[in-house]
Amino acid sequence: MYKALTFVLILGQSFIASCAAIGNPTYNDNAVQNVSPNPTTDVIYRDTVLSIVDYYRRNHSAVPLVWSDTLAAFALEQANKCQLKHSGGPYGENIYWISLSSLNFTQASQWAVEDWMSEEPLYNPSYPYNALHYTALVWKNSRRIGCAWTSTTCAASANGGFYFFCEFDPMGNILGEFPQNVS
């Protein structure tokens, strides 16, 4: 666990340095906290998540996403269930979990997106099932996003820690549409 987390931290610092060189994304170096930012009112959090996601989308010829408070509220509702389980709701959905009792939510959001992007080498248009987090993130037809961390640590759940949900609308990962939506 610590080796993987250390690797991600090093990768994250490299990512921040490379993004700073191109002026995007903008980061707010939040202190470590045990209460997450409000996804519908915290503009810095929203803009940071959008910058991270859109940085990768640009590299895959996908348009920038627009933040949706409706999707963010849905993501928060799902995250607060403290379950590593897809909602089955009307949106595309990526989930990330981290086993810490407090964290820097800005940096942890970056880790989540980088984790989803790490599936890119596994992507095969004829058999995309090993990279569905990656494909949901860069799906060209998606236009809106809303993400949220659990409000507080999920100490009572079996896994503990924090859950991060991102909702995409329109949803991606539609069979027969991978070649035109993922590049």
XYZ file of C-alpha atoms in Angstrom:
183
model
C 0.000 0.000 0.000
C 2.678 2.520 0.923
C 4.793 1.805 -2.135
C 1.831 2.335 -4.450
C 0.810 5.489 -2.631
C 4.378 6.803 -2.772
C 4.504 6.080 -6.500
C 1.255 7.954 -7.057
C 2.527 10.889 -5.040
C 5.691 11.061 -7.128
C 3.664 10.734 -10.329
C 1.337 13.442 -9.019
C 4.209 15.863 -8.394
C 5.422 15.251 -11.915
C 1.911 15.838 -13.236
C 1.589 19.102 -11.283
C 4.963 20.317 -12.551
C 4.123 19.496 -16.176
C 0.691 21.124 -15.913
C 2.126 24.220 -14.260
C 4.454 24.594 -17.245
C 1.456 24.790 -19.591
C -0.624 26.846 -17.169
C -3.268 24.199 -16.571
C -4.686 22.908 -14.331
C -4.736 25.353 -11.429
C -4.283 23.767 -8.024
C -5.324 24.856 -4.586
C -2.935 23.192 -2.171
C -5.543 22.423 0.507
C -4.365 21.225 3.868
C -5.119 17.651 4.862
C -8.724 17.496 6.068
C -11.257 14.988 7.323
C -14.297 16.780 5.825
C -14.619 17.000 2.046
C -15.342 20.131 0.002
C -18.965 20.800 -0.932
C -19.177 19.880 -4.646
C -21.985 22.336 -5.407
C -20.589 25.427 -3.650
C -16.784 25.091 -3.558
C -15.687 26.777 -6.775
C -11.986 26.021 -6.269
C -12.733 22.306 -5.850
C -15.007 22.289 -8.914
C -12.508 24.145 -11.098
C -9.655 21.902 -9.951
C -11.522 18.697 -10.806
C -12.551 20.138 -14.190
C -8.945 21.159 -14.933
C -7.602 17.706 -14.117
C -10.253 15.875 -16.148
C -10.115 18.250 -19.104
C -6.312 18.065 -19.236
C -6.662 14.373 -20.138
C -9.718 14.853 -22.348
C -7.822 17.376 -24.500
C -5.147 14.755 -25.103
C -7.872 12.481 -26.516
C -9.638 15.019 -28.759
C -12.604 15.303 -26.393
C -14.236 18.649 -25.617
C -13.970 20.149 -22.129
C -16.763 19.174 -19.779
C -19.143 21.561 -18.021
C -19.660 21.166 -14.272
C -23.187 20.145 -13.297
C -24.403 20.755 -9.741
C -27.145 18.194 -10.411
C -24.547 15.531 -11.240
C -22.374 16.624 -8.292
C -25.335 16.305 -5.905
C -26.076 12.837 -7.304
C -22.378 11.906 -6.915
C -22.411 13.111 -3.306
C -25.535 11.075 -2.563
C -23.869 7.957 -3.996
C -20.528 8.602 -2.278
C -22.184 9.052 1.112
C -23.564 5.519 0.881
C -19.949 4.467 1.530
C -20.126 1.539 -0.876
C -17.729 0.589 -3.638
C -20.705 -0.159 -5.864
C -22.073 1.510 -8.994
C -25.416 3.217 -8.503
C -27.068 1.979 -11.695
C -28.344 5.549 -12.116
C -28.960 7.478 -15.329
C -25.345 8.690 -15.700
C -21.978 7.230 -16.511
C -20.052 6.730 -13.296
C -16.502 6.258 -12.065
C -15.692 5.393 -8.459
C -12.464 5.699 -6.491
C -11.766 4.703 -2.890
C -8.873 5.578 -0.635
C -8.195 4.129 2.802
C -7.176 7.194 4.790
C -8.909 8.971 7.656
C -8.008 12.435 6.347
C -6.531 13.701 3.097
C -5.842 16.568 0.761
C -8.946 16.374 -1.437
C -7.363 18.330 -4.279
C -4.458 15.924 -4.518
C -6.674 12.884 -3.952
C -8.946 13.983 -6.825
C -5.873 14.039 -9.032
C -4.910 10.541 -7.837
C -8.389 9.261 -8.720
C -8.275 10.654 -12.254
C -4.718 9.377 -12.765
C -5.817 5.943 -11.548
C -8.642 5.873 -14.088
C -6.289 7.078 -16.820
C -3.822 4.300 -15.953
C -6.191 1.911 -17.751
C -5.374 3.560 -21.088
C -2.765 0.926 -22.125
C -5.403 -1.773 -21.542
C -7.873 -0.209 -23.956
C -8.829 -2.269 -27.008
C -11.786 -0.987 -29.081
C -12.917 -4.521 -29.862
C -12.751 -5.549 -26.181
C -12.894 -2.374 -24.029
C -13.907 -4.041 -20.755
C -10.469 -3.738 -19.117
C -10.473 0.059 -19.415
C -13.999 1.283 -18.708
C -12.947 3.966 -16.184
C -10.537 5.382 -18.750
C -13.086 5.279 -21.570
C -15.777 6.946 -19.433
C -13.355 9.761 -18.645
C -12.395 10.517 -22.263
C -15.743 9.609 -23.920
C -16.193 12.300 -26.599
C -19.990 12.451 -26.429
C -20.062 13.267 -22.683
C -20.645 16.974 -22.014
C -21.273 17.354 -18.266
C -19.597 16.108 -15.104
C -20.201 16.278 -11.375
C -17.950 14.698 -8.761
C -17.973 14.392 -4.997
C -16.099 12.824 -2.111
C -17.944 11.346 0.858
C -18.737 14.204 3.244
C -16.658 12.602 6.000
C -14.695 9.396 6.378
C -16.747 6.212 6.055
C -15.499 4.791 9.337
C -18.611 2.649 9.825
C -18.367 0.961 6.415
C -16.447 -2.237 5.828
C -13.717 -0.421 3.885
C -13.529 2.857 5.827
C -11.741 5.750 4.143
C -13.274 8.075 1.552
C -15.179 7.391 -1.671
C -15.029 9.599 -4.775
C -17.761 9.426 -7.401
C -17.786 11.177 -10.780
C -20.955 11.212 -12.870
C -20.876 11.799 -16.643
C -23.761 12.930 -18.859
C -24.523 11.707 -21.381
C -23.112 8.424 -20.190
C -20.427 6.735 -22.221
C -19.264 3.149 -22.595
C -21.998 2.305 -25.074
C -21.384 -0.884 -27.014
C -20.774 -0.242 -30.680
C -19.713 3.400 -30.075
C -16.202 2.979 -28.667
C -14.212 3.649 -31.874
C -15.850 7.025 -32.531
C -15.805 8.132 -28.870
C -12.369 7.055 -27.624
C -9.146 8.080 -29.340
